[in-house]
Structure formats: structure tokens, C-alpha cells
PDB file of C-alpha atoms and ligand atoms in Angstrom:
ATOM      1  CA  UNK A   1       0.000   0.000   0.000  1.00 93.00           C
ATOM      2  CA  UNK A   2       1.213   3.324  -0.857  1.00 96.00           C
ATOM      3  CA  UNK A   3       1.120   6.001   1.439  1.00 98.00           C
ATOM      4  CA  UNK A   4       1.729   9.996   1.387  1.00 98.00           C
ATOM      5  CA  UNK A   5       1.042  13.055   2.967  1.00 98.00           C
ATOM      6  CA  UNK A   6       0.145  15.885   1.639  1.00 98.00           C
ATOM      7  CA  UNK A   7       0.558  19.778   2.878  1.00 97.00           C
ATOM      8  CA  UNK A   8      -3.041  21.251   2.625  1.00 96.00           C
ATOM      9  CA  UNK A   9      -1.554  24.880   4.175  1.00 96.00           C
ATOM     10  CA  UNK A  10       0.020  26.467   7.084  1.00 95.00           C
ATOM     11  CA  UNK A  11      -1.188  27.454  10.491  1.00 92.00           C
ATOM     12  CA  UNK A  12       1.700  30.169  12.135  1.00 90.00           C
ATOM     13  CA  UNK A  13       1.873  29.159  16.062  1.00 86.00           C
ATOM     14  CA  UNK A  14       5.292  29.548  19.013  1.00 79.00           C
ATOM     15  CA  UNK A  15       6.803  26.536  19.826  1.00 76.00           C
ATOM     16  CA  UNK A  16       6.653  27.700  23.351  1.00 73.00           C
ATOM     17  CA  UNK A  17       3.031  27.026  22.995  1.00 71.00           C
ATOM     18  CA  UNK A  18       3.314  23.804  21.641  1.00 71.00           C
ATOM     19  CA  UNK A  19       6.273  22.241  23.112  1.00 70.00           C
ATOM     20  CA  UNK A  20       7.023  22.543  27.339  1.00 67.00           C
ATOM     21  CA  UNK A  21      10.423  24.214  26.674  1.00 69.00           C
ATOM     22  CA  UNK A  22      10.030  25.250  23.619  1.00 69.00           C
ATOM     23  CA  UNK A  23      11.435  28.777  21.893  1.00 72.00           C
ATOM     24  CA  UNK A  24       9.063  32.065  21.549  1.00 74.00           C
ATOM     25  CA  UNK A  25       9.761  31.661  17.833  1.00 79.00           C
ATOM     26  CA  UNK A  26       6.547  31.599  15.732  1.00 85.00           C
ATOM     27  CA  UNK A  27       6.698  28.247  13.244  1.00 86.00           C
ATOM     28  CA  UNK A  28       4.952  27.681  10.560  1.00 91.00           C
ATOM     29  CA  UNK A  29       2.683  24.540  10.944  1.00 92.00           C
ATOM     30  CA  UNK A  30       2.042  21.951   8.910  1.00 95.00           C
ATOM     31  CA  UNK A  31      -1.837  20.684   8.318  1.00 96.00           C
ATOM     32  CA  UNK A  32      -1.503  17.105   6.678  1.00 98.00           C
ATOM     33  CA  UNK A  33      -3.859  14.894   4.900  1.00 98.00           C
ATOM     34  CA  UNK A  34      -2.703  11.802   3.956  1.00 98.00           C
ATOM     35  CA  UNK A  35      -3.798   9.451   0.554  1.00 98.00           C
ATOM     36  CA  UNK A  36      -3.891   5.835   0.770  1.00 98.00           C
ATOM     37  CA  UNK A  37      -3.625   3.902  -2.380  1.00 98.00           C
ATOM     38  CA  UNK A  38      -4.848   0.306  -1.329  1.00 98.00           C
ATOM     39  CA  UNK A  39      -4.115  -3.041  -3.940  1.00 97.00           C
ATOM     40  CA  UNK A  40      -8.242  -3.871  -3.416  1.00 98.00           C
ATOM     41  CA  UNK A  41      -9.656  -0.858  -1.583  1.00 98.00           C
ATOM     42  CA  UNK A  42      -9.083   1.769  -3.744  1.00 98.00           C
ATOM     43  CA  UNK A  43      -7.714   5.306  -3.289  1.00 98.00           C
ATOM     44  CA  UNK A  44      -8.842   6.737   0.201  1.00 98.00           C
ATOM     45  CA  UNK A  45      -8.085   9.880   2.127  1.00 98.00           C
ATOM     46  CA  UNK A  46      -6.926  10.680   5.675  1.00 98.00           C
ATOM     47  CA  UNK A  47      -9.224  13.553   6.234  1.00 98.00           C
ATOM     48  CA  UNK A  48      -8.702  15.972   3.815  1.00 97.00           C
ATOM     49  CA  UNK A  49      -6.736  19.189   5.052  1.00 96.00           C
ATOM     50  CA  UNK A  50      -7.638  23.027   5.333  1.00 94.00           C
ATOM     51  CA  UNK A  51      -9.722  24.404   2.352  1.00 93.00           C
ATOM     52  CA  UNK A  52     -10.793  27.286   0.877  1.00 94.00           C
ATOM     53  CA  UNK A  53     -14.300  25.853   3.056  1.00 93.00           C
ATOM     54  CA  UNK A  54     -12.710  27.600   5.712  1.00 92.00           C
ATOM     55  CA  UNK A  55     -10.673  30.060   4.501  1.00 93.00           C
ATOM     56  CA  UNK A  56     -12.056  31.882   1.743  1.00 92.00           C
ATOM     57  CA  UNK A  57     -15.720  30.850   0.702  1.00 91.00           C
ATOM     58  CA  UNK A  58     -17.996  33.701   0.493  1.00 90.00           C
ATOM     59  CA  UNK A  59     -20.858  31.668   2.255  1.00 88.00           C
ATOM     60  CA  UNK A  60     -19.128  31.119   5.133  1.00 91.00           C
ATOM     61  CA  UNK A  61     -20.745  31.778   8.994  1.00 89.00           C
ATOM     62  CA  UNK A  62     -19.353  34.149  11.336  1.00 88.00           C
ATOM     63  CA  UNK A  63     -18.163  32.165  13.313  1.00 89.00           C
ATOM     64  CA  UNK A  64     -16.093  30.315  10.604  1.00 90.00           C
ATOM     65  CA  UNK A  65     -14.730  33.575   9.708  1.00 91.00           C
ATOM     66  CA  UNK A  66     -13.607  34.760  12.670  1.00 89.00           C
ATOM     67  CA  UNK A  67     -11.591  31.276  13.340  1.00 89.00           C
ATOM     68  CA  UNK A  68      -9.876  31.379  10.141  1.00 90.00           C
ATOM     69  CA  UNK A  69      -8.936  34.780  10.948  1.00 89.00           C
ATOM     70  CA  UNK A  70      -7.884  34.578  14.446  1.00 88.00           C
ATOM     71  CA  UNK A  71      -5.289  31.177  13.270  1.00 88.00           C
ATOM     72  CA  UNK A  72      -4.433  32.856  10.045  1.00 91.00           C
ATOM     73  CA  UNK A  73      -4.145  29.629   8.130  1.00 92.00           C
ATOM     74  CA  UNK A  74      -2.451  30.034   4.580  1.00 94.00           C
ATOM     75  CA  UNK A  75      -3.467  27.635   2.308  1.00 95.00           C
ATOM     76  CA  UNK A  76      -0.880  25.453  -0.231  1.00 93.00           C
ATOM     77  CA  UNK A  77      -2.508  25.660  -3.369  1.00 89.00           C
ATOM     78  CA  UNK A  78       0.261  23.471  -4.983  1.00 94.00           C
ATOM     79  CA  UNK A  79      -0.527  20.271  -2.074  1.00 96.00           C
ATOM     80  CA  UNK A  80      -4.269  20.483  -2.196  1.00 95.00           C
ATOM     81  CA  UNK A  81      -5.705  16.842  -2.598  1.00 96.00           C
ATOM     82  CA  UNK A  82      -6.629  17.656  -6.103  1.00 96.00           C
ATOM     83  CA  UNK A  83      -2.679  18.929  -6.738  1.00 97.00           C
ATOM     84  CA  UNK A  84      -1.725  15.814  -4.788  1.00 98.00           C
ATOM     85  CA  UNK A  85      -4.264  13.256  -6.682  1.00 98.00           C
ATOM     86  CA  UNK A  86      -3.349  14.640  -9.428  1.00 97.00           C
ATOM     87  CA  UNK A  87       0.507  14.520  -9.048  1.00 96.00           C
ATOM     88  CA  UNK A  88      -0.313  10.318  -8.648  1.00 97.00           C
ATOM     89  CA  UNK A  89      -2.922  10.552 -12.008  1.00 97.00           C
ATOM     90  CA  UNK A  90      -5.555  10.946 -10.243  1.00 98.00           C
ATOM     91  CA  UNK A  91      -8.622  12.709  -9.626  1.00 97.00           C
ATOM     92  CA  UNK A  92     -10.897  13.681  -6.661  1.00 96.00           C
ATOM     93  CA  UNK A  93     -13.463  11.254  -8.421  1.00 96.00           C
ATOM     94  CA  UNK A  94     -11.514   8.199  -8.432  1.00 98.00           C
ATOM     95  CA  UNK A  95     -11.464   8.526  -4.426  1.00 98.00           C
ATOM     96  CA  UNK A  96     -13.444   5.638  -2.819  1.00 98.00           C
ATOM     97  CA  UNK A  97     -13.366   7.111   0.793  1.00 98.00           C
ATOM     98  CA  UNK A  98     -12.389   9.463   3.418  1.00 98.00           C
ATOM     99  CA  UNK A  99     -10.875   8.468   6.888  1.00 98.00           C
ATOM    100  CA  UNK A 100     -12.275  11.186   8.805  1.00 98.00           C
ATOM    101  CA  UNK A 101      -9.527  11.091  12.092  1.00 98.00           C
ATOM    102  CA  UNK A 102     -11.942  13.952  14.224  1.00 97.00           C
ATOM    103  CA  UNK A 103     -14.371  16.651  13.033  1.00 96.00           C
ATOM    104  CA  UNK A 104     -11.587  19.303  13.088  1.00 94.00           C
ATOM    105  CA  UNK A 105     -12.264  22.570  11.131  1.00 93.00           C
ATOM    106  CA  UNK A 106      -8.389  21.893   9.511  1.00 94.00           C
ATOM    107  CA  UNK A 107      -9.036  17.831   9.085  1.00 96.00           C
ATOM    108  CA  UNK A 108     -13.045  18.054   7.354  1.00 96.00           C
ATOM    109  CA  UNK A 109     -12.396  21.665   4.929  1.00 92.00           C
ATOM    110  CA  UNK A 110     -13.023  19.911   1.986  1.00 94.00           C
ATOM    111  CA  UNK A 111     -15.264  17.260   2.198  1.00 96.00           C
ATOM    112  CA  UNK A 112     -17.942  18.723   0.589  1.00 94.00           C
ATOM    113  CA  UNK A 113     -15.977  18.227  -2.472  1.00 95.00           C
ATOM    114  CA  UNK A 114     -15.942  14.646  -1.837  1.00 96.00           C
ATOM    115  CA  UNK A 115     -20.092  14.199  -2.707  1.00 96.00           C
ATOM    116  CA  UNK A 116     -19.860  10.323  -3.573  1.00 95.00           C
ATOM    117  CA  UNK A 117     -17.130   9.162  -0.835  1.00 98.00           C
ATOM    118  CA  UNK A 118     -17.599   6.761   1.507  1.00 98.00           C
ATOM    119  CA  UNK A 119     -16.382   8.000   4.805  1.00 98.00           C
ATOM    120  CA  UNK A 120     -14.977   6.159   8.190  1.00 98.00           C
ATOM    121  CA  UNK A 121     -15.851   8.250  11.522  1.00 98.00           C
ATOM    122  CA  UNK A 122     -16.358   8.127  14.930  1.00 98.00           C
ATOM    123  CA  UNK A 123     -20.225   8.248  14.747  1.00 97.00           C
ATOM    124  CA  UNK A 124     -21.209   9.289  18.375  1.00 97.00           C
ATOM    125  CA  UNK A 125     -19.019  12.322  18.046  1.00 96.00           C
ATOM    126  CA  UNK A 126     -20.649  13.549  15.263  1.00 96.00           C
ATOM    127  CA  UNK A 127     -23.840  13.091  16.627  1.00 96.00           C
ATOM    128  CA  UNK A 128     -22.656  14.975  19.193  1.00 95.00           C
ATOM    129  CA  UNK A 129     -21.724  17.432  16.906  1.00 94.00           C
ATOM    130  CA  UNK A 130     -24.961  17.752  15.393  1.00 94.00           C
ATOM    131  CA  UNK A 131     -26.579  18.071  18.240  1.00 95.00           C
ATOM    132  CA  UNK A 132     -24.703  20.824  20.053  1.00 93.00           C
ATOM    133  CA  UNK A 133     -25.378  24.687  19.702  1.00 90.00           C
ATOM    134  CA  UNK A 134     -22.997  26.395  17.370  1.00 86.00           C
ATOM    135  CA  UNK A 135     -21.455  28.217  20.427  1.00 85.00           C
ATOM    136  CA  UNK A 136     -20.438  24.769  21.768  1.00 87.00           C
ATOM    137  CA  UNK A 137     -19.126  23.494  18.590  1.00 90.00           C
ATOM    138  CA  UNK A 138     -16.943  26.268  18.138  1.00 86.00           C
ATOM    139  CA  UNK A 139     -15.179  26.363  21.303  1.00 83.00           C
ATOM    140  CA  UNK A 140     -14.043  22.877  20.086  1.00 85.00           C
ATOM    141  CA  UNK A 141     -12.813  24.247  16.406  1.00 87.00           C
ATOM    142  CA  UNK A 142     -15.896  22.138  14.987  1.00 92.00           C
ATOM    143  CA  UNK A 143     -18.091  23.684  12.157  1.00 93.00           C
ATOM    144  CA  UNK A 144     -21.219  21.711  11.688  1.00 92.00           C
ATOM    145  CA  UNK A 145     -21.409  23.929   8.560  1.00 90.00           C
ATOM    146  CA  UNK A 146     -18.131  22.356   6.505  1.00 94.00           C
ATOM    147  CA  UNK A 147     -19.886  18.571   7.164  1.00 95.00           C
ATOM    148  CA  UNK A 148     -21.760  17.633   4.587  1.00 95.00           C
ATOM    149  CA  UNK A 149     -25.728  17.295   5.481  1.00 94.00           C
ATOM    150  CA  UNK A 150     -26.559  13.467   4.773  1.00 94.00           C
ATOM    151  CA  UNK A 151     -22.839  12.212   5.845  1.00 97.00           C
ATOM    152  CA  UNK A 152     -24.126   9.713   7.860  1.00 97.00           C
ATOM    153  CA  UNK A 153     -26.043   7.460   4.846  1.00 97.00           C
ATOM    154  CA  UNK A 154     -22.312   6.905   3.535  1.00 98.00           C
ATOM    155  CA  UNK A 155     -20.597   6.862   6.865  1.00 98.00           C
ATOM    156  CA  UNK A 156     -19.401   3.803   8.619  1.00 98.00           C
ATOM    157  CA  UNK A 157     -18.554   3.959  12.829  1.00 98.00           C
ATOM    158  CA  UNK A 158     -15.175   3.386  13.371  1.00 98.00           C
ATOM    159  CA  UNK A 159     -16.659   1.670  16.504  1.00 98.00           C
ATOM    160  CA  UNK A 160     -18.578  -1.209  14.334  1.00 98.00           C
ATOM    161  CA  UNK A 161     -15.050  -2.483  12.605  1.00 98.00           C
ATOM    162  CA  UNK A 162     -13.610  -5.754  13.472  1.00 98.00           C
ATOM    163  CA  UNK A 163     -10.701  -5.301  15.319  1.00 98.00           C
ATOM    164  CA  UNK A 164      -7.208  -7.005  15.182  1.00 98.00           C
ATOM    165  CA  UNK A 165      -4.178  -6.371  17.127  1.00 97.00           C
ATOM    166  CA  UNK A 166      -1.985  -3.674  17.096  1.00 97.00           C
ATOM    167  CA  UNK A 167       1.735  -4.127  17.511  1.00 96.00           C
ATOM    168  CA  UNK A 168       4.022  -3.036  20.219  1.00 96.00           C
ATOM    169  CA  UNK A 169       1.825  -4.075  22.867  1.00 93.00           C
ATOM    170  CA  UNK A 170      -0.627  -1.081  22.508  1.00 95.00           C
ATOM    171  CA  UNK A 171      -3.846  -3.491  22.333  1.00 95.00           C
ATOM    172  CA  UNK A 172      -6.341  -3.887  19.494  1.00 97.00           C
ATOM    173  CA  UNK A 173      -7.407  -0.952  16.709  1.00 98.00           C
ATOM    174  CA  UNK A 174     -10.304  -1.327  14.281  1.00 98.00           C
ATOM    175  CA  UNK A 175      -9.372  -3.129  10.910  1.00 98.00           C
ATOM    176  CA  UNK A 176     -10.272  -0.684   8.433  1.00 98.00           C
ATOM    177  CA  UNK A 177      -9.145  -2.462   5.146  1.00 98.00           C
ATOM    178  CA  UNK A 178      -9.842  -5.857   7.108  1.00 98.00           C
ATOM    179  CA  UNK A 179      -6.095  -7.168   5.893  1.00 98.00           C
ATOM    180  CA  UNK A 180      -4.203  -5.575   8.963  1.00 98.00           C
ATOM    181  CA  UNK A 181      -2.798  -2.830   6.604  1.00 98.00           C
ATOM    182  CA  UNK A 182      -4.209   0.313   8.274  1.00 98.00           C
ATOM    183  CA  UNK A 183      -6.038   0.309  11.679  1.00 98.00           C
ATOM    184  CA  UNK A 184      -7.189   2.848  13.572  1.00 98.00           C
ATOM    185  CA  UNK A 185      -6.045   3.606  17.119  1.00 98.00           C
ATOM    186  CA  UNK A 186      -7.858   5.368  19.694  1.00 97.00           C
ATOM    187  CA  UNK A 187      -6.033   8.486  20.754  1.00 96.00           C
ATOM    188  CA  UNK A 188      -8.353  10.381  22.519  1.00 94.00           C
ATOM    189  CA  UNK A 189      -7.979  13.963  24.460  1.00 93.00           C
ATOM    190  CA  UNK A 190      -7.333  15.778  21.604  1.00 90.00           C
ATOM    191  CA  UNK A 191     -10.991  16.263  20.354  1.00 91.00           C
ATOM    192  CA  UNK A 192     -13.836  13.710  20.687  1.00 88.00           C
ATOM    193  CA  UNK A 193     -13.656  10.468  19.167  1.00 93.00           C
ATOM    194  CA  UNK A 194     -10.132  11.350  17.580  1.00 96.00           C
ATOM    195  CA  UNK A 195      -8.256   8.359  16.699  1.00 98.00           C
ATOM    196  CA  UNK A 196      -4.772   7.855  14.871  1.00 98.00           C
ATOM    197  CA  UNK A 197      -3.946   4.946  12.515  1.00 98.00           C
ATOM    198  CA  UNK A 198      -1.211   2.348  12.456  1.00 98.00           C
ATOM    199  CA  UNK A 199       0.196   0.812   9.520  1.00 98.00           C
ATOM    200  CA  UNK A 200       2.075  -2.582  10.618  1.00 97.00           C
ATOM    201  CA  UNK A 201       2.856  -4.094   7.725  1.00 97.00           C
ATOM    202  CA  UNK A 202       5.898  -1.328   6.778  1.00 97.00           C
ATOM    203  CA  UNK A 203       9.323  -2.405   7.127  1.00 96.00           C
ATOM    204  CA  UNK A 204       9.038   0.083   9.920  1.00 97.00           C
ATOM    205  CA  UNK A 205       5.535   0.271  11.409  1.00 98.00           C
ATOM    206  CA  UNK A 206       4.144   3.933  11.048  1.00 98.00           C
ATOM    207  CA  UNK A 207       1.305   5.429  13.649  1.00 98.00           C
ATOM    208  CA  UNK A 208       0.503   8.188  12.050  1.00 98.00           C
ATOM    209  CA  UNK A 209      -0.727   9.786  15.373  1.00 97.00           C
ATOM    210  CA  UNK A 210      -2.672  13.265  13.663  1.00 97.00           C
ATOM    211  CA  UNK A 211      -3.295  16.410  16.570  1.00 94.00           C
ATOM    212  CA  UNK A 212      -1.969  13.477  19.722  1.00 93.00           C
ATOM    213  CA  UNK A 213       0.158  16.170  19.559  1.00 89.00           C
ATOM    214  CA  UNK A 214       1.594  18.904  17.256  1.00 85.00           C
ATOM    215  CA  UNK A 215       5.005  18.811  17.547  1.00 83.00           C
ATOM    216  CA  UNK A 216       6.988  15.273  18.001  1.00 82.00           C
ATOM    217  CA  UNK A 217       7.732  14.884  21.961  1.00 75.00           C
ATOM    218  CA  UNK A 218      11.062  14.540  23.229  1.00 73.00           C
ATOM    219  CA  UNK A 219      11.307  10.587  23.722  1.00 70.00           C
ATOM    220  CA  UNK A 220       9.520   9.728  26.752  1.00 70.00           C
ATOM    221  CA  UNK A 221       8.640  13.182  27.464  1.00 75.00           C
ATOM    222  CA  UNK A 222       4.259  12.313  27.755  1.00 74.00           C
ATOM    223  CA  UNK A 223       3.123  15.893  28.727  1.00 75.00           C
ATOM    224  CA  UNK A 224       0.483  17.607  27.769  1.00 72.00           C
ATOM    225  CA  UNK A 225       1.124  21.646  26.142  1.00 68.00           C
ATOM    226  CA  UNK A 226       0.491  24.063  28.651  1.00 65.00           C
ATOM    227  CA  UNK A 227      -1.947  26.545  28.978  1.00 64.00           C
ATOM    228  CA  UNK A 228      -3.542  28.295  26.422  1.00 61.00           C
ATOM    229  CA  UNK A 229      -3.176  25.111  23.917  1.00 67.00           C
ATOM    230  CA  UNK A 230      -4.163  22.976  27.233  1.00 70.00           C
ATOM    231  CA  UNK A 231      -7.022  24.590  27.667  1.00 68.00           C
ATOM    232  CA  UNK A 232      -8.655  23.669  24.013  1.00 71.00           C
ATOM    233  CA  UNK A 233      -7.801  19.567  24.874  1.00 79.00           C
ATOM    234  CA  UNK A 234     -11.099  17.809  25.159  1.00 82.00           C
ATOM    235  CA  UNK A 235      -9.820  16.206  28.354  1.00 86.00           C
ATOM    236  CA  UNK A 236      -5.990  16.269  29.480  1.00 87.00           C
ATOM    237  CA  UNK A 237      -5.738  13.330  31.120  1.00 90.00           C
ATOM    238  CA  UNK A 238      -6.494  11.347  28.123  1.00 92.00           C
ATOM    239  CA  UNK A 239      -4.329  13.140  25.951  1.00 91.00           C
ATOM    240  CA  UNK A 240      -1.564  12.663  28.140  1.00 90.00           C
ATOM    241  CA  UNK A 241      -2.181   8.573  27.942  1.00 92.00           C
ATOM    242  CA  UNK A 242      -2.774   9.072  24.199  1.00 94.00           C
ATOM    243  CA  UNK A 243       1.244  10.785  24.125  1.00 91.00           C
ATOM    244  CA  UNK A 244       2.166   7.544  26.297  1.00 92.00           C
ATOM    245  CA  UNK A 245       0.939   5.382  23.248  1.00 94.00           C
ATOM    246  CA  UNK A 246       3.015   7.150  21.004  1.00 93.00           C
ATOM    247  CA  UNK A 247       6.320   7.140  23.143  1.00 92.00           C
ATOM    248  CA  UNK A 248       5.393   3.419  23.503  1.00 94.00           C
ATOM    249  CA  UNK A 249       5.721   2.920  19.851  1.00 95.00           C
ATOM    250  CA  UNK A 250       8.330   4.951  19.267  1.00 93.00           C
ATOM    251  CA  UNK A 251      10.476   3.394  21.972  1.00 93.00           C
ATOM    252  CA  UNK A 252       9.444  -0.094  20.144  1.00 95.00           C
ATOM    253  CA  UNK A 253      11.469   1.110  17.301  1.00 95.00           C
ATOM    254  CA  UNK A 254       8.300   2.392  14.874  1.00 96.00           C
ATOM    255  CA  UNK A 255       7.597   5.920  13.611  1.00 96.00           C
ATOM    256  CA  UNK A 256       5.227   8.483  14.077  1.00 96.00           C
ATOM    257  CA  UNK A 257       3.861  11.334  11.864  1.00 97.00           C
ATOM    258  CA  UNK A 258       1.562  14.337  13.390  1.00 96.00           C
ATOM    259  CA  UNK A 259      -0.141  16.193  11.647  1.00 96.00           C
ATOM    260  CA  UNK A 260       1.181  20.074  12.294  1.00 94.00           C
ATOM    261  CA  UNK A 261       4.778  19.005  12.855  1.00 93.00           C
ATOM    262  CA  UNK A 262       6.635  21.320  11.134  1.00 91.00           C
ATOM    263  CA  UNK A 263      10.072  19.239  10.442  1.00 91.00           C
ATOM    264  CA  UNK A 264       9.922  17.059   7.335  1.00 94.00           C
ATOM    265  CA  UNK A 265       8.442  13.013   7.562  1.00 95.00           C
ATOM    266  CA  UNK A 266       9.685  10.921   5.309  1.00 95.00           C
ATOM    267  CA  UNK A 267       6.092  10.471   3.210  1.00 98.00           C
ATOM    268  CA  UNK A 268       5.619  13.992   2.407  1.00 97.00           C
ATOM    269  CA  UNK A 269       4.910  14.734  -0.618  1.00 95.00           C
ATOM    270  CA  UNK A 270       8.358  17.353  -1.918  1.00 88.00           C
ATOM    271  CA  UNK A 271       7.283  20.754  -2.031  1.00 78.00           C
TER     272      UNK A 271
HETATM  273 ZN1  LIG B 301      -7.495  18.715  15.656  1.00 63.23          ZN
END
């Protein structure tokens, strides 16, 4: 299976903020999206980056507006999943589905370009999402607004998947291919339901662990950010055992790509 990621844009933020010891320097973040190219299942995305959904549209609600503004995200034209797709000969059409990691304003931008996809979520979160005031949603960087209405018909719970065993001792993950190729992995404490997704069968396992955190941690270093970034975790204490799964596997030798990290990862697409 091949595997890439993508650079949908740039989100400015200190590495003070993001790291415990880090530098007051401002760093340009990365916002990933990954794309899957499966022998049997077809071409599938890992959620599918900041858009022009959030950024830019016209149509967009207040409240959308004044969260792109306030994070100044800069979009890479030149890594969109279109520039990507199409950089492999492909095109949005030919993708058969959309791993959907959390419902992220920066991991959901564009799926409303992605009309015919099937999708893998964690359902009860977006229920959740669908039922909470606008207000609420936003304090979590959610946008019921950039999911598409109807989702669900093509949606399958990452919680109904047959599970199989993940390596290194971190327990079971749901089979999403149902080979053992890609499986998801609960992270949780980041944002509801938000899970991460290991890939065993590489020469060198890969847990691509998304927003678990934004920058790599120093090895066994399993802290949570400190305030303000702690303040937007769903719940701390769970993101602090999600980081624990992460030094686990990378002290079992395997290795991990975040989403926002701003230093290079071997599957990134060359800019
Ligand atoms: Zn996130």
C-alpha cells in the first residue's frame, strides 16, 4: 500500500506554545492529509486538510470567519488533494473514501468536495456534533457547517469495525481495510472520538498519530502543552495517555507522523 502526505496549508503558532520548553519563535505549521492507495480498496483519504471551506468561501458563517482569521491559516494551493491526486494521475473522483480522524475545522475543509465518498468516523461524536449549539461546537474548532448534510447514509462507525491487534503491545485498533494494513487507534484527548492509525505491515511500522500532539515529543517526554493550547484539549488526562501510546511505539522502534509538525516526515509529498 502506498502512502503519502500531503501539505493542505500552514497554520503560524510559538513553539513555546506547543512544546514545554520550547522557543518564543513563531513556526509555521504543517496541516496534513494523507492518501492511501490500497491493492483492493481503492484510493482513500486521511481527512482531507484546510480548504478554501474555511478560509475563503464567500458563504461562510461568522463564526467560521472569525476562526480562520484569528489562526491565520495560509493555504498550499500546490498540495491540495486535487494537486496531490493529481501529481499520482488521479482525480478527486476516483477517491473511494475518506478516513475522517476527528471533526476538526483543519481535518473536514473539503469534504464537501468529496459528494460520492464513503467516509470512516467516529459516529457518536458527530452526533454529538450535530446536536450541540454552534457556540459549543466552536469552542471545540468544529463547524457543523463544513460537514456535509446526509454524511451519515455513507458513513461507517469506526466503533462497528472488526478489530485485530496492534503491535508493540498497545492493544487492538479497528481493521479498516480488514487485511491488517491500516487500523485505527484510539487516541483520545485531543478532540472527541479522535483516533490515529497504524500501519504494521511497513518495514518500519508507522502510527501516524494526527493532533496526539503537534510537535513530536522529546522521547519519553508524555506531557500535555500548557496553557492556552491545554485549555482547548477535550480532556488532558487522556491526551496525556494518548502521548504515552506514542512514546510506547516509538520506543518499540516504529515511527510516528503528526499532523502540524513542522520538520519534514519521510512520506511527504516534496514541495
Ligand atoms: Zn485537531
Amino acid at each position: 500500500m502506498e502512502i503519502v502526505f500531503g501539505n493542505s496549508g500552514f497554520v503560524p503558532a510559538p513553539e513555546a506554545l506547543l512544546r514545554r520548553g520550547g522557543a518564543w519563535r513563531w513556526r509555521p505549521l504543517r496541516v496534513r492529509f494523507g492518501v492511501l492507495r490500497h491493492p483492493v480498496k481503492g484510493v482513500w483519504l486521511i481527512d482531507t486538510g484546510i480548504g478554501p471551506e474555511v478560509t475563503e468561501a464567500p458563504g461562510r458563517s461568522l463564526a467560521l470567519r472569525a476562526y480562520a482569521r484569528l489562526l491565520r491559516y495560509r493555504l498550499s494551493i500546490d498540495q491540495s488533494p486535487q494537486a496531490v491526486l493529481g501529481g499520482m494521475g488521479l482525480r478527486l473522483r476516483d477517491v473511494a473514501g475518506v478516513i475522517v480522524t476527528h471533526f476538526h475545522a483543519d481535518h473536514v475543509g473539503r469534504l464537501g468536495e468529496l459528494p460520492m465518498a464513503r467516509v470512516v468516523a467516529h459516529g457518536p461524536s458527530l452526533a454529538r456534533v450535530r446536536a450541540a449549539h454552534d457556540l459549543a461546537n466552536l469552542r471545540h474548532g468544529v463547524f457543523a457547517d463544513l460537514i456535509p448534510q446526509g454524511v451519515e447514509t455513507r458513513m461507517t462507525c469506526v466503533t462497528s469495525v472488526a478489530r485485530a491487534t496492534l503491535p508493540f503491545g498497545l492493544g487492538e485498533g479497528a481493521d479498516l481495510f480488514g487485511d491488517g494494513s491500516c487500523l485505527a487507534v484510539d487516541l483520545p484527548g485531543h478532540a472527541a472520538g479522535h483516533f490515529g492509525l497504524a500501519f504494521p505491515h511497513l518495514a518500519r511500522p508507522l502510527l501516524y498519530a494526527v493532533d496526539a500532539a503537534w510537535v513530536l515529543p522529546a522521547p519519553g517526554d508524555t506531557r500535555a502543552p500548557g496553557y492556552p493550547l491545554r485549555a482547548v484539549l477535550d480532556d488532558v488526562r487522556a491526551a496525556e495517555a494518548s502521548m504515552a501510546r506514542i512514546a510506547q511505539w516509538q520506543a518499540a522502534g516504529g515511527q510516528v507522523v503528526l499532523c502540524h509538525d513542522p520538520a519534514p516526515s519521510g512520506f511527504d509529498v516534496p514541495s
